[in-house]
JSON list of C-alpha atoms in Angstrom, two decimals:
[
{"chain": "A", "resi": 1462, "resn": "ASP", "atom": "CA", "xyz": [-43.56, -94.60, -35.23]},
{"chain": "A", "resi": 1463, "resn": "ALA", "atom": "CA", "xyz": [-42.74, -91.71, -32.96]},
{"chain": "A", "resi": 1464, "resn": "LYS", "atom": "CA", "xyz": [-42.61, -92.82, -29.32]},
{"chain": "A", "resi": 1465, "resn": "THR", "atom": "CA", "xyz": [-44.39, -91.34, -26.34]},
{"chain": "A", "resi": 1466, "resn": "THR", "atom": "CA", "xyz": [-43.39, -91.52, -22.69]},
{"chain": "A", "resi": 1467, "resn": "GLN", "atom": "CA", "xyz": [-45.92, -91.39, -19.86]},
{"chain": "A", "resi": 1468, "resn": "PRO", "atom": "CA", "xyz": [-45.72, -92.05, -16.13]},
{"chain": "A", "resi": 1469, "resn": "ASN", "atom": "CA", "xyz": [-46.83, -95.57, -15.26]},
{"chain": "A", "resi": 1470, "resn": "SER", "atom": "CA", "xyz": [-49.36, -94.43, -12.71]},
{"chain": "A", "resi": 1471, "resn": "MET", "atom": "CA", "xyz": [-50.86, -91.37, -11.08]},
{"chain": "A", "resi": 1472, "resn": "GLU", "atom": "CA", "xyz": [-53.26, -90.73, -8.26]},
{"chain": "A", "resi": 1473, "resn": "SER", "atom": "CA", "xyz": [-55.80, -87.99, -7.81]},
{"chain": "A", "resi": 1474, "resn": "ASN", "atom": "CA", "xyz": [-58.46, -87.05, -5.33]},
{"chain": "A", "resi": 1475, "resn": "GLU", "atom": "CA", "xyz": [-62.03, -86.87, -6.45]},
{"chain": "A", "resi": 1476, "resn": "GLU", "atom": "CA", "xyz": [-63.22, -83.42, -7.54]},
{"chain": "A", "resi": 1477, "resn": "GLU", "atom": "CA", "xyz": [-59.66, -82.19, -8.06]},
{"chain": "A", "resi": 1478, "resn": "PRO", "atom": "CA", "xyz": [-57.98, -81.42, -11.39]},
{"chain": "A", "resi": 1479, "resn": "VAL", "atom": "CA", "xyz": [-55.62, -83.97, -12.91]},
{"chain": "A", "resi": 1480, "resn": "HIS", "atom": "CA", "xyz": [-52.75, -83.24, -15.24]},
{"chain": "A", "resi": 1481, "resn": "LEU", "atom": "CA", "xyz": [-51.50, -86.24, -17.17]},
{"chain": "A", "resi": 1482, "resn": "PRO", "atom": "CA", "xyz": [-48.18, -85.57, -18.92]},
{"chain": "A", "resi": 1483, "resn": "CYS", "atom": "CA", "xyz": [-46.85, -87.08, -22.12]},
{"chain": "A", "resi": 1484, "resn": "ASN", "atom": "CA", "xyz": [-43.43, -86.59, -23.70]},
{"chain": "A", "resi": 1485, "resn": "HIS", "atom": "CA", "xyz": [-43.00, -87.03, -27.42]},
{"chain": "A", "resi": 1486, "resn": "SER", "atom": "CA", "xyz": [-39.67, -85.45, -28.31]},
{"chain": "A", "resi": 1487, "resn": "THR", "atom": "CA", "xyz": [-39.44, -87.19, -31.71]},
{"chain": "A", "resi": 1488, "resn": "ILE", "atom": "CA", "xyz": [-42.84, -86.00, -32.94]},
{"chain": "A", "resi": 1489, "resn": "SER", "atom": "CA", "xyz": [-42.97, -85.13, -36.63]},
{"chain": "A", "resi": 1490, "resn": "GLY", "atom": "CA", "xyz": [-44.70, -82.13, -38.13]},
{"chain": "A", "resi": 1491, "resn": "THR", "atom": "CA", "xyz": [-47.65, -84.18, -39.38]},
{"chain": "A", "resi": 1492, "resn": "ASP", "atom": "CA", "xyz": [-48.27, -86.18, -36.20]},
{"chain": "A", "resi": 1493, "resn": "TYR", "atom": "CA", "xyz": [-51.45, -85.49, -34.31]},
{"chain": "A", "resi": 1494, "resn": "ILE", "atom": "CA", "xyz": [-51.48, -86.05, -30.56]},
{"chain": "A", "resi": 1495, "resn": "HIS", "atom": "CA", "xyz": [-54.31, -88.36, -29.51]},
{"chain": "A", "resi": 1496, "resn": "TRP", "atom": "CA", "xyz": [-55.50, -89.31, -26.06]},
{"chain": "A", "resi": 1497, "resn": "TYR", "atom": "CA", "xyz": [-57.58, -92.38, -25.43]},
{"chain": "A", "resi": 1498, "resn": "ARG", "atom": "CA", "xyz": [-58.59, -93.98, -22.19]},
{"chain": "A", "resi": 1499, "resn": "GLN", "atom": "CA", "xyz": [-59.49, -97.53, -21.35]},
{"chain": "A", "resi": 1500, "resn": "LEU", "atom": "CA", "xyz": [-61.73, -98.50, -18.48]},
{"chain": "A", "resi": 1501, "resn": "PRO", "atom": "CA", "xyz": [-61.41, -102.03, -17.12]},
{"chain": "A", "resi": 1502, "resn": "SER", "atom": "CA", "xyz": [-62.62, -104.70, -19.54]},
{"chain": "A", "resi": 1503, "resn": "GLN", "atom": "CA", "xyz": [-63.63, -102.15, -22.17]},
{"chain": "A", "resi": 1504, "resn": "GLY", "atom": "CA", "xyz": [-62.25, -100.97, -25.48]},
{"chain": "A", "resi": 1505, "resn": "PRO", "atom": "CA", "xyz": [-60.34, -97.68, -25.69]},
{"chain": "A", "resi": 1506, "resn": "GLU", "atom": "CA", "xyz": [-62.46, -94.56, -25.64]},
{"chain": "A", "resi": 1507, "resn": "TYR", "atom": "CA", "xyz": [-61.53, -91.39, -27.50]},
{"chain": "A", "resi": 1508, "resn": "VAL", "atom": "CA", "xyz": [-60.79, -88.44, -25.23]},
{"chain": "A", "resi": 1509, "resn": "ILE", "atom": "CA", "xyz": [-59.27, -85.67, -27.30]},
{"chain": "A", "resi": 1510, "resn": "HIS", "atom": "CA", "xyz": [-56.76, -84.94, -30.02]},
{"chain": "A", "resi": 1511, "resn": "GLY", "atom": "CA", "xyz": [-54.86, -81.93, -31.35]},
{"chain": "A", "resi": 1512, "resn": "LEU", "atom": "CA", "xyz": [-52.07, -80.80, -33.61]},
{"chain": "A", "resi": 1513, "resn": "THR", "atom": "CA", "xyz": [-50.59, -77.52, -32.41]},
{"chain": "A", "resi": 1514, "resn": "SER", "atom": "CA", "xyz": [-53.17, -75.47, -30.55]},
{"chain": "A", "resi": 1515, "resn": "ASN", "atom": "CA", "xyz": [-54.68, -76.30, -27.20]},
{"chain": "A", "resi": 1516, "resn": "VAL", "atom": "CA", "xyz": [-58.00, -78.08, -27.45]},
{"chain": "A", "resi": 1517, "resn": "ASN", "atom": "CA", "xyz": [-61.02, -78.28, -25.20]},
{"chain": "A", "resi": 1518, "resn": "ASN", "atom": "CA", "xyz": [-64.01, -80.57, -25.24]},
{"chain": "A", "resi": 1519, "resn": "ARG", "atom": "CA", "xyz": [-66.60, -81.75, -22.77]},
{"chain": "A", "resi": 1520, "resn": "MET", "atom": "CA", "xyz": [-64.33, -84.47, -21.44]},
{"chain": "A", "resi": 1521, "resn": "ALA", "atom": "CA", "xyz": [-60.97, -82.77, -21.09]},
{"chain": "A", "resi": 1522, "resn": "SER", "atom": "CA", "xyz": [-58.49, -80.18, -22.26]},
{"chain": "A", "resi": 1523, "resn": "LEU", "atom": "CA", "xyz": [-55.28, -80.80, -24.15]},
{"chain": "A", "resi": 1524, "resn": "ALA", "atom": "CA", "xyz": [-52.37, -78.46, -23.63]},
{"chain": "A", "resi": 1525, "resn": "ILE", "atom": "CA", "xyz": [-49.65, -78.78, -26.25]},
{"chain": "A", "resi": 1526, "resn": "ALA", "atom": "CA", "xyz": [-46.19, -77.33, -25.69]},
{"chain": "A", "resi": 1527, "resn": "GLU", "atom": "CA", "xyz": [-45.03, -74.72, -28.17]},
{"chain": "A", "resi": 1528, "resn": "ASP", "atom": "CA", "xyz": [-42.32, -77.02, -29.49]},
{"chain": "A", "resi": 1529, "resn": "ARG", "atom": "CA", "xyz": [-44.83, -79.91, -29.54]},
{"chain": "A", "resi": 1530, "resn": "LYS", "atom": "CA", "xyz": [-42.40, -82.17, -27.72]},
{"chain": "A", "resi": 1531, "resn": "SER", "atom": "CA", "xyz": [-44.79, -82.67, -24.85]},
{"chain": "A", "resi": 1532, "resn": "SER", "atom": "CA", "xyz": [-48.45, -82.37, -24.04]},
{"chain": "A", "resi": 1533, "resn": "THR", "atom": "CA", "xyz": [-50.71, -82.56, -21.02]},
{"chain": "A", "resi": 1534, "resn": "LEU", "atom": "CA", "xyz": [-54.18, -83.98, -20.73]},
{"chain": "A", "resi": 1535, "resn": "ILE", "atom": "CA", "xyz": [-56.20, -82.06, -18.18]},
{"chain": "A", "resi": 1536, "resn": "LEU", "atom": "CA", "xyz": [-59.24, -83.47, -16.45]},
{"chain": "A", "resi": 1537, "resn": "HIS", "atom": "CA", "xyz": [-60.76, -80.46, -14.72]},
{"chain": "A", "resi": 1538, "resn": "ARG", "atom": "CA", "xyz": [-62.57, -82.33, -11.95]},
{"chain": "A", "resi": 1539, "resn": "ALA", "atom": "CA", "xyz": [-61.72, -85.97, -11.55]},
{"chain": "A", "resi": 1540, "resn": "THR", "atom": "CA", "xyz": [-64.55, -88.35, -10.75]},
{"chain": "A", "resi": 1541, "resn": "LEU", "atom": "CA", "xyz": [-64.38, -91.99, -9.74]},
{"chain": "A", "resi": 1542, "resn": "ARG", "atom": "CA", "xyz": [-65.48, -92.89, -13.27]},
{"chain": "A", "resi": 1543, "resn": "ASP", "atom": "CA", "xyz": [-62.32, -91.30, -14.64]},
{"chain": "A", "resi": 1544, "resn": "ALA", "atom": "CA", "xyz": [-60.20, -94.09, -13.15]},
{"chain": "A", "resi": 1545, "resn": "ALA", "atom": "CA", "xyz": [-58.70, -95.72, -16.23]},
{"chain": "A", "resi": 1546, "resn": "VAL", "atom": "CA", "xyz": [-55.53, -96.23, -18.24]},
{"chain": "A", "resi": 1547, "resn": "TYR", "atom": "CA", "xyz": [-54.83, -93.14, -20.33]},
{"chain": "A", "resi": 1548, "resn": "TYR", "atom": "CA", "xyz": [-52.90, -93.52, -23.56]},
{"chain": "A", "resi": 1549, "resn": "CYS", "atom": "CA", "xyz": [-51.08, -90.73, -25.35]},
{"chain": "A", "resi": 1550, "resn": "ILE", "atom": "CA", "xyz": [-50.57, -91.70, -29.00]},
{"chain": "A", "resi": 1551, "resn": "LEU", "atom": "CA", "xyz": [-49.03, -89.97, -31.99]},
{"chain": "A", "resi": 1552, "resn": "ARG", "atom": "CA", "xyz": [-50.52, -90.62, -35.38]},
{"chain": "A", "resi": 1553, "resn": "GLY", "atom": "CA", "xyz": [-50.49, -89.00, -38.76]},
{"chain": "A", "resi": 1554, "resn": "TYR", "atom": "CA", "xyz": [-53.65, -88.79, -40.84]},
{"chain": "A", "resi": 1555, "resn": "THR", "atom": "CA", "xyz": [-52.50, -91.07, -43.58]},
{"chain": "A", "resi": 1556, "resn": "ASN", "atom": "CA", "xyz": [-55.34, -93.32, -44.52]},
{"chain": "A", "resi": 1557, "resn": "GLY", "atom": "CA", "xyz": [-55.01, -96.77, -43.04]},
{"chain": "A", "resi": 1558, "resn": "GLN", "atom": "CA", "xyz": [-52.56, -95.87, -40.30]},
{"chain": "A", "resi": 1559, "resn": "ASN", "atom": "CA", "xyz": [-53.11, -97.74, -37.07]},
{"chain": "A", "resi": 1560, "resn": "PHE", "atom": "CA", "xyz": [-52.60, -96.58, -33.49]},
{"chain": "A", "resi": 1561, "resn": "VAL", "atom": "CA", "xyz": [-49.54, -97.78, -31.58]},
{"chain": "A", "resi": 1562, "resn": "PHE", "atom": "CA", "xyz": [-50.36, -98.12, -27.92]},
{"chain": "A", "resi": 1563, "resn": "GLY", "atom": "CA", "xyz": [-47.72, -97.72, -25.23]},
{"chain": "A", "resi": 1564, "resn": "PRO", "atom": "CA", "xyz": [-48.26, -98.81, -21.63]},
{"chain": "A", "resi": 1565, "resn": "GLY", "atom": "CA", "xyz": [-50.17, -95.63, -20.76]},
{"chain": "A", "resi": 1566, "resn": "THR", "atom": "CA", "xyz": [-50.78, -94.05, -17.36]},
{"chain": "A", "resi": 1567, "resn": "ARG", "atom": "CA", "xyz": [-53.01, -95.82, -14.89]},
{"chain": "A", "resi": 1568, "resn": "LEU", "atom": "CA", "xyz": [-55.01, -93.13, -13.11]},
{"chain": "A", "resi": 1569, "resn": "SER", "atom": "CA", "xyz": [-56.47, -93.91, -9.71]},
{"chain": "A", "resi": 1570, "resn": "VAL", "atom": "CA", "xyz": [-59.07, -91.56, -8.28]},
{"chain": "A", "resi": 1571, "resn": "LEU", "atom": "CA", "xyz": [-59.46, -91.55, -4.54]},
{"chain": "A", "resi": 1572, "resn": "PRO", "atom": "CA", "xyz": [-62.82, -90.69, -2.96]},
{"chain": "B", "resi": 706, "resn": "GLY", "atom": "CA", "xyz": [-70.04, -90.17, -32.03]},
{"chain": "B", "resi": 707, "resn": "ALA", "atom": "CA", "xyz": [-69.44, -93.21, -34.14]},
{"chain": "B", "resi": 708, "resn": "VAL", "atom": "CA", "xyz": [-70.26, -96.60, -32.70]},
{"chain": "B", "resi": 709, "resn": "VAL", "atom": "CA", "xyz": [-68.46, -99.87, -33.22]},
{"chain": "B", "resi": 710, "resn": "SER", "atom": "CA", "xyz": [-69.89, -103.09, -31.87]},
{"chain": "B", "resi": 711, "resn": "GLN", "atom": "CA", "xyz": [-68.38, -106.49, -31.27]},
{"chain": "B", "resi": 712, "resn": "HIS", "atom": "CA", "xyz": [-70.06, -109.84, -30.88]},
{"chain": "B", "resi": 713, "resn": "PRO", "atom": "CA", "xyz": [-69.85, -111.78, -28.73]},
{"chain": "B", "resi": 714, "resn": "SER", "atom": "CA", "xyz": [-68.69, -109.75, -25.74]},
{"chain": "B", "resi": 715, "resn": "TRP", "atom": "CA", "xyz": [-67.26, -112.88, -24.21]},
{"chain": "B", "resi": 716, "resn": "VAL", "atom": "CA", "xyz": [-66.82, -116.50, -25.20]},
{"chain": "B", "resi": 717, "resn": "ILE", "atom": "CA", "xyz": [-65.53, -119.64, -23.54]},
{"chain": "B", "resi": 718, "resn": "CYS", "atom": "CA", "xyz": [-64.51, -122.53, -25.74]},
{"chain": "B", "resi": 719, "resn": "LYS", "atom": "CA", "xyz": [-62.70, -125.83, -25.58]},
{"chain": "B", "resi": 720, "resn": "SER", "atom": "CA", "xyz": [-59.18, -126.21, -26.84]},
{"chain": "B", "resi": 721, "resn": "GLY", "atom": "CA", "xyz": [-59.09, -127.12, -30.52]},
{"chain": "B", "resi": 722, "resn": "THR", "atom": "CA", "xyz": [-62.32, -125.41, -31.50]},
{"chain": "B", "resi": 723, "resn": "SER", "atom": "CA", "xyz": [-62.68, -122.30, -33.66]},
{"chain": "B", "resi": 724, "resn": "VAL", "atom": "CA", "xyz": [-64.24, -119.05, -32.55]},
{"chain": "B", "resi": 725, "resn": "LYS", "atom": "CA", "xyz": [-65.54, -116.23, -34.73]},
{"chain": "B", "resi": 726, "resn": "ILE", "atom": "CA", "xyz": [-65.66, -112.64, -33.49]},
{"chain": "B", "resi": 727, "resn": "GLU", "atom": "CA", "xyz": [-67.61, -109.99, -35.39]},
{"chain": "B", "resi": 728, "resn": "CYS", "atom": "CA", "xyz": [-66.83, -106.28, -35.56]},
{"chain": "B", "resi": 729, "resn": "ARG", "atom": "CA", "xyz": [-69.41, -103.90, -36.98]},
{"chain": "B", "resi": 730, "resn": "SER", "atom": "CA", "xyz": [-69.33, -100.18, -37.64]},
{"chain": "B", "resi": 731, "resn": "LEU", "atom": "CA", "xyz": [-72.88, -99.07, -36.95]},
{"chain": "B", "resi": 732, "resn": "ASP", "atom": "CA", "xyz": [-73.11, -95.59, -38.43]},
{"chain": "B", "resi": 733, "resn": "PHE", "atom": "CA", "xyz": [-70.38, -95.27, -41.00]},
{"chain": "B", "resi": 734, "resn": "GLN", "atom": "CA", "xyz": [-68.73, -97.31, -43.70]},
{"chain": "B", "resi": 735, "resn": "ALA", "atom": "CA", "xyz": [-65.26, -98.44, -42.82]},
{"chain": "B", "resi": 736, "resn": "THR", "atom": "CA", "xyz": [-62.91, -99.50, -45.57]},
{"chain": "B", "resi": 737, "resn": "THR", "atom": "CA", "xyz": [-60.28, -100.22, -42.95]},
{"chain": "B", "resi": 738, "resn": "MET", "atom": "CA", "xyz": [-60.64, -102.03, -39.66]},
{"chain": "B", "resi": 739, "resn": "PHE", "atom": "CA", "xyz": [-57.97, -103.09, -37.23]},
{"chain": "B", "resi": 740, "resn": "TRP", "atom": "CA", "xyz": [-57.75, -106.04, -34.85]},
{"chain": "B", "resi": 741, "resn": "TYR", "atom": "CA", "xyz": [-55.85, -105.74, -31.57]},
{"chain": "B", "resi": 742, "resn": "ARG", "atom": "CA", "xyz": [-55.14, -108.20, -28.79]},
{"chain": "B", "resi": 743, "resn": "GLN", "atom": "CA", "xyz": [-54.61, -107.33, -25.15]},
{"chain": "B", "resi": 744, "resn": "PHE", "atom": "CA", "xyz": [-53.25, -109.70, -22.53]},
{"chain": "B", "resi": 745, "resn": "PRO", "atom": "CA", "xyz": [-53.88, -109.01, -18.82]},
{"chain": "B", "resi": 746, "resn": "LYS", "atom": "CA", "xyz": [-52.10, -105.93, -17.49]},
{"chain": "B", "resi": 747, "resn": "GLN", "atom": "CA", "xyz": [-50.59, -105.23, -20.91]},
{"chain": "B", "resi": 748, "resn": "SER", "atom": "CA", "xyz": [-51.29, -102.69, -23.60]},
{"chain": "B", "resi": 749, "resn": "LEU", "atom": "CA", "xyz": [-53.08, -103.29, -26.89]},
{"chain": "B", "resi": 750, "resn": "MET", "atom": "CA", "xyz": [-51.03, -104.95, -29.61]},
{"chain": "B", "resi": 751, "resn": "LEU", "atom": "CA", "xyz": [-52.02, -104.66, -33.24]},
{"chain": "B", "resi": 752, "resn": "MET", "atom": "CA", "xyz": [-52.62, -108.05, -34.86]},
{"chain": "B", "resi": 753, "resn": "ALA", "atom": "CA", "xyz": [-53.74, -107.14, -38.35]},
{"chain": "B", "resi": 754, "resn": "THR", "atom": "CA", "xyz": [-55.19, -104.50, -40.62]},
{"chain": "B", "resi": 755, "resn": "SER", "atom": "CA", "xyz": [-58.35, -105.51, -42.43]},
{"chain": "B", "resi": 756, "resn": "ASN", "atom": "CA", "xyz": [-59.21, -103.85, -45.74]},
{"chain": "B", "resi": 757, "resn": "GLU", "atom": "CA", "xyz": [-62.61, -104.30, -47.35]},
{"chain": "B", "resi": 758, "resn": "GLY", "atom": "CA", "xyz": [-62.44, -106.53, -50.38]},
{"chain": "B", "resi": 759, "resn": "SER", "atom": "CA", "xyz": [-58.80, -107.49, -50.01]},
{"chain": "B", "resi": 760, "resn": "LYS", "atom": "CA", "xyz": [-56.55, -109.64, -47.88]},
{"chain": "B", "resi": 761, "resn": "ALA", "atom": "CA", "xyz": [-55.67, -108.55, -44.39]},
{"chain": "B", "resi": 762, "resn": "THR", "atom": "CA", "xyz": [-52.18, -107.37, -43.53]},
{"chain": "B", "resi": 763, "resn": "TYR", "atom": "CA", "xyz": [-50.77, -109.17, -40.51]},
{"chain": "B", "resi": 764, "resn": "GLU", "atom": "CA", "xyz": [-48.21, -107.88, -38.05]},
{"chain": "B", "resi": 765, "resn": "GLN", "atom": "CA", "xyz": [-44.98, -109.75, -37.57]},
{"chain": "B", "resi": 766, "resn": "GLY", "atom": "CA", "xyz": [-45.42, -112.81, -35.41]},
{"chain": "B", "resi": 767, "resn": "VAL", "atom": "CA", "xyz": [-49.18, -113.14, -35.98]},
{"chain": "B", "resi": 768, "resn": "GLU", "atom": "CA", "xyz": [-50.10, -116.36, -37.78]},
{"chain": "B", "resi": 769, "resn": "LYS", "atom": "CA", "xyz": [-52.44, -115.57, -40.65]},
{"chain": "B", "resi": 770, "resn": "ASP", "atom": "CA", "xyz": [-53.62, -119.17, -40.90]},
{"chain": "B", "resi": 771, "resn": "LYS", "atom": "CA", "xyz": [-54.59, -119.19, -37.25]},
{"chain": "B", "resi": 772, "resn": "PHE", "atom": "CA", "xyz": [-56.27, -115.80, -37.11]},
{"chain": "B", "resi": 773, "resn": "LEU", "atom": "CA", "xyz": [-58.47, -115.59, -40.18]},
{"chain": "B", "resi": 774, "resn": "ILE", "atom": "CA", "xyz": [-59.78, -112.15, -41.03]},
{"chain": "B", "resi": 775, "resn": "ASN", "atom": "CA", "xyz": [-62.60, -111.46, -43.43]},
{"chain": "B", "resi": 776, "resn": "HIS", "atom": "CA", "xyz": [-63.79, -107.96, -44.33]},
{"chain": "B", "resi": 777, "resn": "ALA", "atom": "CA", "xyz": [-66.53, -108.76, -46.78]},
{"chain": "B", "resi": 778, "resn": "SER", "atom": "CA", "xyz": [-68.54, -105.55, -46.39]},
{"chain": "B", "resi": 779, "resn": "LEU", "atom": "CA", "xyz": [-67.93, -101.93, -45.46]},
{"chain": "B", "resi": 780, "resn": "THR", "atom": "CA", "xyz": [-69.52, -102.42, -42.05]},
{"chain": "B", "resi": 781, "resn": "LEU", "atom": "CA", "xyz": [-68.37, -105.88, -41.00]},
{"chain": "B", "resi": 782, "resn": "SER", "atom": "CA", "xyz": [-65.04, -107.54, -40.31]},
{"chain": "B", "resi": 783, "resn": "THR", "atom": "CA", "xyz": [-64.68, -110.94, -38.68]},
{"chain": "B", "resi": 784, "resn": "LEU", "atom": "CA", "xyz": [-61.78, -112.54, -36.84]},
{"chain": "B", "resi": 785, "resn": "THR", "atom": "CA", "xyz": [-61.80, -116.32, -36.58]},
{"chain": "B", "resi": 786, "resn": "VAL", "atom": "CA", "xyz": [-59.43, -117.92, -34.11]},
{"chain": "B", "resi": 787, "resn": "THR", "atom": "CA", "xyz": [-58.90, -121.40, -35.52]},
{"chain": "B", "resi": 788, "resn": "SER", "atom": "CA", "xyz": [-57.96, -124.38, -33.36]},
{"chain": "B", "resi": 789, "resn": "ALA", "atom": "CA", "xyz": [-57.86, -122.20, -30.29]},
{"chain": "B", "resi": 790, "resn": "HIS", "atom": "CA", "xyz": [-55.52, -123.05, -27.44]},
{"chain": "B", "resi": 791, "resn": "PRO", "atom": "CA", "xyz": [-55.31, -121.69, -23.88]},
{"chain": "B", "resi": 792, "resn": "GLU", "atom": "CA", "xyz": [-52.52, -119.30, -24.87]},
{"chain": "B", "resi": 793, "resn": "ASP", "atom": "CA", "xyz": [-54.97, -117.62, -27.26]},
{"chain": "B", "resi": 794, "resn": "SER", "atom": "CA", "xyz": [-57.07, -116.54, -24.30]},
{"chain": "B", "resi": 795, "resn": "SER", "atom": "CA", "xyz": [-57.07, -112.77, -24.45]},
{"chain": "B", "resi": 796, "resn": "PHE", "atom": "CA", "xyz": [-59.14, -109.62, -24.91]},
{"chain": "B", "resi": 797, "resn": "TYR", "atom": "CA", "xyz": [-59.67, -109.00, -28.62]},
{"chain": "B", "resi": 798, "resn": "ILE", "atom": "CA", "xyz": [-60.52, -105.46, -29.68]},
{"chain": "B", "resi": 799, "resn": "CYS", "atom": "CA", "xyz": [-61.38, -104.15, -33.12]},
{"chain": "B", "resi": 800, "resn": "SER", "atom": "CA", "xyz": [-61.44, -100.61, -34.39]},
{"chain": "B", "resi": 801, "resn": "ALA", "atom": "CA", "xyz": [-63.00, -99.11, -37.48]},
{"chain": "B", "resi": 802, "resn": "GLN", "atom": "CA", "xyz": [-61.60, -96.15, -39.37]},
{"chain": "B", "resi": 803, "resn": "THR", "atom": "CA", "xyz": [-63.91, -93.35, -40.45]},
{"chain": "B", "resi": 804, "resn": "PRO", "atom": "CA", "xyz": [-63.92, -92.36, -44.10]},
{"chain": "B", "resi": 805, "resn": "ALA", "atom": "CA", "xyz": [-62.17, -89.30, -45.48]},
{"chain": "B", "resi": 806, "resn": "ASP", "atom": "CA", "xyz": [-65.42, -87.33, -45.73]},
{"chain": "B", "resi": 807, "resn": "ARG", "atom": "CA", "xyz": [-66.09, -87.39, -41.99]},
{"chain": "B", "resi": 808, "resn": "GLY", "atom": "CA", "xyz": [-64.91, -83.82, -41.31]},
{"chain": "B", "resi": 809, "resn": "ARG", "atom": "CA", "xyz": [-62.62, -83.35, -38.32]},
{"chain": "B", "resi": 810, "resn": "ARG", "atom": "CA", "xyz": [-62.98, -87.00, -37.35]},
{"chain": "B", "resi": 811, "resn": "ARG", "atom": "CA", "xyz": [-61.89, -88.23, -40.79]},
{"chain": "B", "resi": 812, "resn": "ASN", "atom": "CA", "xyz": [-59.49, -91.18, -40.78]},
{"chain": "B", "resi": 813, "resn": "GLU", "atom": "CA", "xyz": [-60.16, -91.54, -37.05]},
{"chain": "B", "resi": 814, "resn": "GLN", "atom": "CA", "xyz": [-60.55, -94.83, -35.33]},
{"chain": "B", "resi": 815, "resn": "PHE", "atom": "CA", "xyz": [-63.39, -95.87, -33.12]},
{"chain": "B", "resi": 816, "resn": "PHE", "atom": "CA", "xyz": [-62.89, -98.91, -30.95]},
{"chain": "B", "resi": 817, "resn": "GLY", "atom": "CA", "xyz": [-65.26, -101.71, -30.18]},
{"chain": "B", "resi": 818, "resn": "PRO", "atom": "CA", "xyz": [-66.00, -102.79, -26.62]},
{"chain": "B", "resi": 819, "resn": "GLY", "atom": "CA", "xyz": [-63.82, -105.89, -26.93]},
{"chain": "B", "resi": 820, "resn": "THR", "atom": "CA", "xyz": [-64.38, -109.65, -26.81]},
{"chain": "B", "resi": 821, "resn": "ARG", "atom": "CA", "xyz": [-62.93, -111.70, -23.99]},
{"chain": "B", "resi": 822, "resn": "LEU", "atom": "CA", "xyz": [-61.92, -115.14, -25.20]},
{"chain": "B", "resi": 823, "resn": "THR", "atom": "CA", "xyz": [-61.21, -117.89, -22.71]},
{"chain": "B", "resi": 824, "resn": "VAL", "atom": "CA", "xyz": [-59.95, -121.21, -24.06]},
{"chain": "B", "resi": 825, "resn": "LEU", "atom": "CA", "xyz": [-60.17, -124.11, -21.66]}
]
């Protein structure tokens, strides 16, 4: 499985934008970039995913580098409820393929 | 979005007893479900892949006779921790994979809320 590298932790102030980086230099052409987040004592929650183009949804934006070797999850206005561990995961769309979770980035949001 | 439920959300049991955890996909049929385990302050680790109507595929180091998986229907997979011991105490999370006809979210995984197992 292609590996991702994320900072262990990040801090943000409430109401400010947050940019969570992810490096995936060994990504293959068929790997999608997924972001999930996990709040304390809960299962992972889908945030966003993309292949080549930048993606936006109601939760966040995903900016993908042109060479696809890195990506950035953007939370436009952090709230206290966004404090969680954010996982950047590569996965193809082969049926039956599981997700491989790294340690993720623990985001703290300061009031 | 798709919803996956787990039952129970938490369980406390005595050492040596067996515990069954259910995972249900509520609004789609899942031929494939996955079981993960998460110890405190660690990431999720895949335990096994559960395929409807066939035997589960276990990851290296996971004892198949201790963690029994049954995927008898397209909406239900169960994980039974047999003869549980304190070292089995963990957060168990399942995920269900959407079918190929689900549009952009095809072959996606939706995660359950997790089951916290404490073995005394």
